[in-house]
Short mmCIF file of C-alpha atoms and ligand atoms in Angstrom, two decimals:
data_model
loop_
_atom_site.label_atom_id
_atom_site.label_comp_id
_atom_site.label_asym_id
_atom_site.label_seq_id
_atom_site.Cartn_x
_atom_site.Cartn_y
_atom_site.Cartn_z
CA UNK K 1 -9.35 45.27 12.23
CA UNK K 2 -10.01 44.65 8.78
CA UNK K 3 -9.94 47.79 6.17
CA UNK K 4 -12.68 47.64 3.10
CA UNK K 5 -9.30 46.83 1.02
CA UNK K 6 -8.35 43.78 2.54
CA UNK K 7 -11.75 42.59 2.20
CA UNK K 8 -12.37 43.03 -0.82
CA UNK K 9 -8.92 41.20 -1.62
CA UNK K 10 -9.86 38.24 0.76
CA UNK K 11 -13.17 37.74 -1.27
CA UNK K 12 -11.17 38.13 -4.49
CA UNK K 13 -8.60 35.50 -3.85
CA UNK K 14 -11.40 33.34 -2.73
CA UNK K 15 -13.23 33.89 -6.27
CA UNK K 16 -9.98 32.87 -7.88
CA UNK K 17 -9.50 30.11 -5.92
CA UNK K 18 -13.37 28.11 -6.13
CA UNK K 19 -13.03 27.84 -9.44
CA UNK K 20 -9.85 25.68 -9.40
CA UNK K 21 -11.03 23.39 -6.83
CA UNK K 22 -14.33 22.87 -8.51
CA UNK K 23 -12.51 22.10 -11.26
CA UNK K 24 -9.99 19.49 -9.58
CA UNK K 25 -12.60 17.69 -8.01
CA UNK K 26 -14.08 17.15 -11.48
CA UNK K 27 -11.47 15.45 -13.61
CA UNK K 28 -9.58 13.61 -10.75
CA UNK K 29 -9.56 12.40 -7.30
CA UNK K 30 -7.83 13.54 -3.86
CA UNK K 31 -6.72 12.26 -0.60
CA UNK K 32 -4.49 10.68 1.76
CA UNK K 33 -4.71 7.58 2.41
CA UNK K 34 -3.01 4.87 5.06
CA UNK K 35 -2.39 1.72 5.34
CA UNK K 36 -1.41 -0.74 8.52
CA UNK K 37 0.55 -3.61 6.84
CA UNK K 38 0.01 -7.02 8.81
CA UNK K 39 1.40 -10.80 7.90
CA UNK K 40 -0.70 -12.52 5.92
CA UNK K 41 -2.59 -15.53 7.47
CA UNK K 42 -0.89 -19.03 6.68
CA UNK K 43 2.26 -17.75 5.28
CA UNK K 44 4.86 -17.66 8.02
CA UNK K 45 5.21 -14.10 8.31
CA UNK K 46 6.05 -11.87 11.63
CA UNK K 47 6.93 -8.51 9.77
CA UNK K 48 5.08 -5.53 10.53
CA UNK K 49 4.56 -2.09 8.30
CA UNK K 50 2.44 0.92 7.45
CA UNK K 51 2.07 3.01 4.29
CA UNK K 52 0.96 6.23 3.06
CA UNK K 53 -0.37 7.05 -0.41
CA UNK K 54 -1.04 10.68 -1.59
CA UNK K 55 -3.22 11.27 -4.24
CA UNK K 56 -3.70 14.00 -6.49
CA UNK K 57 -5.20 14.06 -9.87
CA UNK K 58 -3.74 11.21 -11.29
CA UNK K 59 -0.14 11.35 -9.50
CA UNK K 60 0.65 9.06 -6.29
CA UNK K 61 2.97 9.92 -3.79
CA UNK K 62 3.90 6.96 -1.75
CA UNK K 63 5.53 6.12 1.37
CA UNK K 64 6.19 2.44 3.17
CA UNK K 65 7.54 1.24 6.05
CA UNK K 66 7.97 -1.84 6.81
CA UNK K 67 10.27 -4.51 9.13
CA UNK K 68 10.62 -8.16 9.53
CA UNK K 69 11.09 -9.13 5.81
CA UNK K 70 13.22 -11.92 4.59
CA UNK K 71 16.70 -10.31 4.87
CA UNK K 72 18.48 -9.24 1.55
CA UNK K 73 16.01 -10.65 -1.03
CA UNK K 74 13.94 -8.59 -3.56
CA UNK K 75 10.77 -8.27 -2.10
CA UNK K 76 7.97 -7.08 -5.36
CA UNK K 77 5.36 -4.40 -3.67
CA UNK K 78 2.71 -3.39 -5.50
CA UNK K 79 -1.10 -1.81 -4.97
CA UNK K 80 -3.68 -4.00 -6.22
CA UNK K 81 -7.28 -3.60 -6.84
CA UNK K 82 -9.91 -4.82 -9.32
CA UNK K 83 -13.51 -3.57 -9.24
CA UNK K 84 -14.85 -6.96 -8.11
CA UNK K 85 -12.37 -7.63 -5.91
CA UNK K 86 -13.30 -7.45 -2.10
CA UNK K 87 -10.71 -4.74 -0.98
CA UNK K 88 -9.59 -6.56 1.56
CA UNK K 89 -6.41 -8.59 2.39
CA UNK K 90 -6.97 -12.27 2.19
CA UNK K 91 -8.02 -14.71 4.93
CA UNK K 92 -7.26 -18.59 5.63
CA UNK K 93 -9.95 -19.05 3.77
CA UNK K 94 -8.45 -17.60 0.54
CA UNK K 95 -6.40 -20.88 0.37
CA UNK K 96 -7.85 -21.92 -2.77
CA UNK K 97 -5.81 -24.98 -3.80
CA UNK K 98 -6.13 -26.02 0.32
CA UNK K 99 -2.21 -26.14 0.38
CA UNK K 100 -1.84 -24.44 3.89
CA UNK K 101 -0.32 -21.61 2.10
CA UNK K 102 -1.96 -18.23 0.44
CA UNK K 103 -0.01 -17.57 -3.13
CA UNK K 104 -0.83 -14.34 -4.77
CA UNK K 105 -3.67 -15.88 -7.43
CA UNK K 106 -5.29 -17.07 -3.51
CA UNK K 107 -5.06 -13.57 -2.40
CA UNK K 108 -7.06 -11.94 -5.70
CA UNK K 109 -10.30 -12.63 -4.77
CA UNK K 110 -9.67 -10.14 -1.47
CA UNK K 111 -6.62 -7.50 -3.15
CA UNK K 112 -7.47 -7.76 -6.80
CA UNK K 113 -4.61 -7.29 -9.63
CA UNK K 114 -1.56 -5.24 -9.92
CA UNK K 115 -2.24 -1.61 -10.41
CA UNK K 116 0.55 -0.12 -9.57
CA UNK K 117 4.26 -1.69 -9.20
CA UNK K 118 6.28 -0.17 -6.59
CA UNK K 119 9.42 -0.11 -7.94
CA UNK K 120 12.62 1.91 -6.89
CA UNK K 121 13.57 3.54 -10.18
CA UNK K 122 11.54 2.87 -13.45
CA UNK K 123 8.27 2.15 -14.54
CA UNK K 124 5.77 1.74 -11.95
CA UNK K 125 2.72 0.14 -14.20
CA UNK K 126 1.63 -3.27 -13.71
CA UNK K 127 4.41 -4.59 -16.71
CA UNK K 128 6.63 -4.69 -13.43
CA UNK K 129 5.33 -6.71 -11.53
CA UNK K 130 7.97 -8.96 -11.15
CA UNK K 131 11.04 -6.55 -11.83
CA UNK K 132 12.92 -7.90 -8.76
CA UNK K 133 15.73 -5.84 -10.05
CA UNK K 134 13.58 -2.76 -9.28
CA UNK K 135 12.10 -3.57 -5.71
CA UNK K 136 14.09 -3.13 -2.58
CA UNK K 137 15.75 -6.04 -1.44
CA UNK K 138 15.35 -5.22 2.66
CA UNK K 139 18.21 -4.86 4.15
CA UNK K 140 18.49 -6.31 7.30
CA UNK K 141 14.43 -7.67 6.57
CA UNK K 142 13.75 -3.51 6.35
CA UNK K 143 12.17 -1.54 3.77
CA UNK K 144 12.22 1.70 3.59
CA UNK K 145 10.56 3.35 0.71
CA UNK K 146 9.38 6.75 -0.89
CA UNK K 147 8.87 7.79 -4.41
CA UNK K 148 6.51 10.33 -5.85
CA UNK K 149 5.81 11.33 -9.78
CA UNK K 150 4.02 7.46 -9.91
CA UNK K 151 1.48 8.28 -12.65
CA UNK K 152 -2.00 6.33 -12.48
CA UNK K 153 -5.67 6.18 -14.48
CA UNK K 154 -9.02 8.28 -13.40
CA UNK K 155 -10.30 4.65 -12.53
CA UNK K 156 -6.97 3.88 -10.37
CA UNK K 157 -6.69 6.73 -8.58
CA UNK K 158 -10.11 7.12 -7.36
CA UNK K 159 -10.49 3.57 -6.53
CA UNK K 160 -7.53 4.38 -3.89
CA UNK K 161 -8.72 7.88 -2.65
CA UNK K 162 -12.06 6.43 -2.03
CA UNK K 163 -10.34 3.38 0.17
CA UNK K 164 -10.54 0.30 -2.05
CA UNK K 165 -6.78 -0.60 -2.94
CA UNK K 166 -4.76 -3.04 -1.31
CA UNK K 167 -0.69 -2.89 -0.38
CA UNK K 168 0.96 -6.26 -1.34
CA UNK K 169 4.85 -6.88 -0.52
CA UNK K 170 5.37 -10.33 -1.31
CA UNK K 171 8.58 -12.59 -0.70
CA UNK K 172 8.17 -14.99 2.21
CA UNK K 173 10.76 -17.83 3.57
CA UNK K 174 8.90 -21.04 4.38
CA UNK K 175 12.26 -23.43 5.34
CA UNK K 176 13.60 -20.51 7.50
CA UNK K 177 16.50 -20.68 5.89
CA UNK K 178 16.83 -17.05 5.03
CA UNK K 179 16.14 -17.34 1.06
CA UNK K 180 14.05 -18.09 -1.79
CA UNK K 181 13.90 -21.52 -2.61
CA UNK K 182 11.95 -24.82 -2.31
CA UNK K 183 10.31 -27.29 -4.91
CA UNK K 184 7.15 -25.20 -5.12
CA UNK K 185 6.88 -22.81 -8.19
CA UNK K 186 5.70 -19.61 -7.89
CA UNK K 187 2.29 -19.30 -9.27
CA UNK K 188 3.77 -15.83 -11.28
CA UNK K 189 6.59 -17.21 -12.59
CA UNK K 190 7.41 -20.97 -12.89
CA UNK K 191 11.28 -20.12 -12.95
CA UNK K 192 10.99 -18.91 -9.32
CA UNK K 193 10.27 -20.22 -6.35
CA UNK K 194 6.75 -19.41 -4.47
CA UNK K 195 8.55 -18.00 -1.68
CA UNK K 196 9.71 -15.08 -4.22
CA UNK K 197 5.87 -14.35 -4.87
CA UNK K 198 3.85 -14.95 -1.71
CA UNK K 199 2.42 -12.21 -0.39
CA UNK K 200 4.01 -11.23 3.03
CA UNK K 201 2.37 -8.31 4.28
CA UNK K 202 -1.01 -6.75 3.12
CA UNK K 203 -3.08 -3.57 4.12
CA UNK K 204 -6.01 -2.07 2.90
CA UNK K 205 -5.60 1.79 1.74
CA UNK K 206 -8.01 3.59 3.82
CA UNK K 207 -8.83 7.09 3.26
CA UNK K 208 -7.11 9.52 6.42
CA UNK K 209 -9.59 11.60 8.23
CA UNK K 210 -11.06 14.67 6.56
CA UNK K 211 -9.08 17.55 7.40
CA UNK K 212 -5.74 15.59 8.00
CA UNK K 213 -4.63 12.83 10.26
CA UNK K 214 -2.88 14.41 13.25
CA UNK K 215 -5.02 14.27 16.32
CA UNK K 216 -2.38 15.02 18.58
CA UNK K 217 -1.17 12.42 19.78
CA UNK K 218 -4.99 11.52 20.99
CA UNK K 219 -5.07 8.66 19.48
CA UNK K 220 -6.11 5.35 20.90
CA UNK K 221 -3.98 2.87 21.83
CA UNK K 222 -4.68 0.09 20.61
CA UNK K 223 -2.92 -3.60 18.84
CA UNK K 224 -3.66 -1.63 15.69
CA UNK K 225 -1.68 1.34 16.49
CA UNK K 226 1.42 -0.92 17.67
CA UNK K 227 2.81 -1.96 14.40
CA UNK K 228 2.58 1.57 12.75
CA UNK K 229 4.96 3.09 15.71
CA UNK K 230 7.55 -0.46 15.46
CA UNK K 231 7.51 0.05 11.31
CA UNK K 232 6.53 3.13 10.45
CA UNK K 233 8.80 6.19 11.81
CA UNK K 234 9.70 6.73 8.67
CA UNK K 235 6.40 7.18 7.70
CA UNK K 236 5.09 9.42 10.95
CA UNK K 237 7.70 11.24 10.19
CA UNK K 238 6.10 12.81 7.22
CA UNK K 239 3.08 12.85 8.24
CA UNK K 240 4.23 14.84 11.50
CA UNK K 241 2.89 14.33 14.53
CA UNK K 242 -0.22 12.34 15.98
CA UNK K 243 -1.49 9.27 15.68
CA UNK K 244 -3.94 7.56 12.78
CA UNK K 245 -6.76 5.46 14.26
CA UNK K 246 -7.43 2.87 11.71
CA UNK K 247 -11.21 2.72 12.51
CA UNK K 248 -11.65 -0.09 9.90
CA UNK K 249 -8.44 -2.19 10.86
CA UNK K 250 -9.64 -4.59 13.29
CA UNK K 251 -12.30 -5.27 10.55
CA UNK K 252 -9.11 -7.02 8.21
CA UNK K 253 -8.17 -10.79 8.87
CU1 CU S 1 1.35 -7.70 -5.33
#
């Protein structure tokens, strides 16, 4: 049983503590966020992934999963989004030029730009998005990736809490042959092939249940569910236990 003291303290640390929240929510935005990354359409891809970005204020915390990459090549990842852009990942239709393939100016209409570059070490800002020096290379067609301290805009970072970025990792193998090359230039960079630059795998960021994601282990099973348990240990295991239900998922191409 409670004493007048410790209630009186309870209500004091929870007149210490309003203020501060009040105050967070004002300048900045808040929120998990998850991702379910799939191939996208046209492109030749069978990889699979999931990521998770944390946002507070205007610091992102992110971690990505994913498998079935081109083996041992720098694959760029980035979070895109652009006001007029459709957050979501692009569909067949996308295929601007009608060249049975979706490059990454085909996919802007659905992802938007570069926001963020999700580099290993270094600047994360859009200036790198094509530091394939920076960007995991996939061993064994796995990526495996966590980084924290990636500072963002107001704009940026609610535009993610509130579910309308996009995660890109591009670098796809057409030929099968296990690396970048071909006579079609990327539409990035002329000095590199469009395998380099294609986008591979794409999810939309959507914002994880109020209150957390665990639901222990209730989930539903379900073809979206699959990829995040092949890809994503990694990822469930910082987020713990349980299972996210992407209610939105089946709604991507
Ligand atoms: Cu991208």
């Amino acid at each position: 049983m409670r004493t007048k003291h410790q209630v009186a303290v309870a209500a004091l640390g929870a007149a210490a503590v309003m203020p501060f929240v009040g105050m967070t929510s004002a300048f900045a935005a808040n929120g998990d966020t998850m991702a379910n990354l799939k191939p996208v359409p046209l492109n030749d891809v069978k990889g699979s992934g999931s990521a998770m970005v944390s946002v507070k204020g205007n610091m992102l915390t992110v971690t990505m999963a994913a498998s079935g990459l081109v083996k041992d090549q720098p694959h760029a990842a980035h979070i895109h989004f652009s006001a007029e852009a459709r957050h979501e990942c692009p569909v067949a239709g996308d295929d601007a030029k009608d060249d049975g393939h979706l490059n990454t100016t085909d996919g802007g209409p659905a992802y938007g730009e570069v926001v963020v570059s999700l580099t290993k070490t270094g600047d994360t800002s859009a200036d790198s998005v094509l530091a394939v020096d920076r960007f995991d290379t996939a061993s064994g067609g796995t990526i495996s990736y966590e980084r924290g301290s990636i500072e963002v805009s107001n704009d940026v970072a609610e535009a993610i809490a509130d579910g309308k970025s996009v995660v890109v990792i591009h670098g796809v193998d057409y030929n099968d042959n296990g690396k970048y090359d071909g006579d079609a230039k990327s539409d990035l960079d002329p000095s590199l092939p469009t395998e380099a630059t294609d986008p591979a795998l794409c999810g939309v960021l959507f914002a994880a249940p109020a209150g957390g994601a665990a639901t222990g282990g209730g989930g539903t099973a379900s073809d979206t569910t699959a990829p995040l348990a092949l890809g994503g240990g990694l990822l469930l295991l910082a987020m713990g236990s349980g299972a996210y239900t992407f209610r939105r998922a089946r709604n991507q191409a």
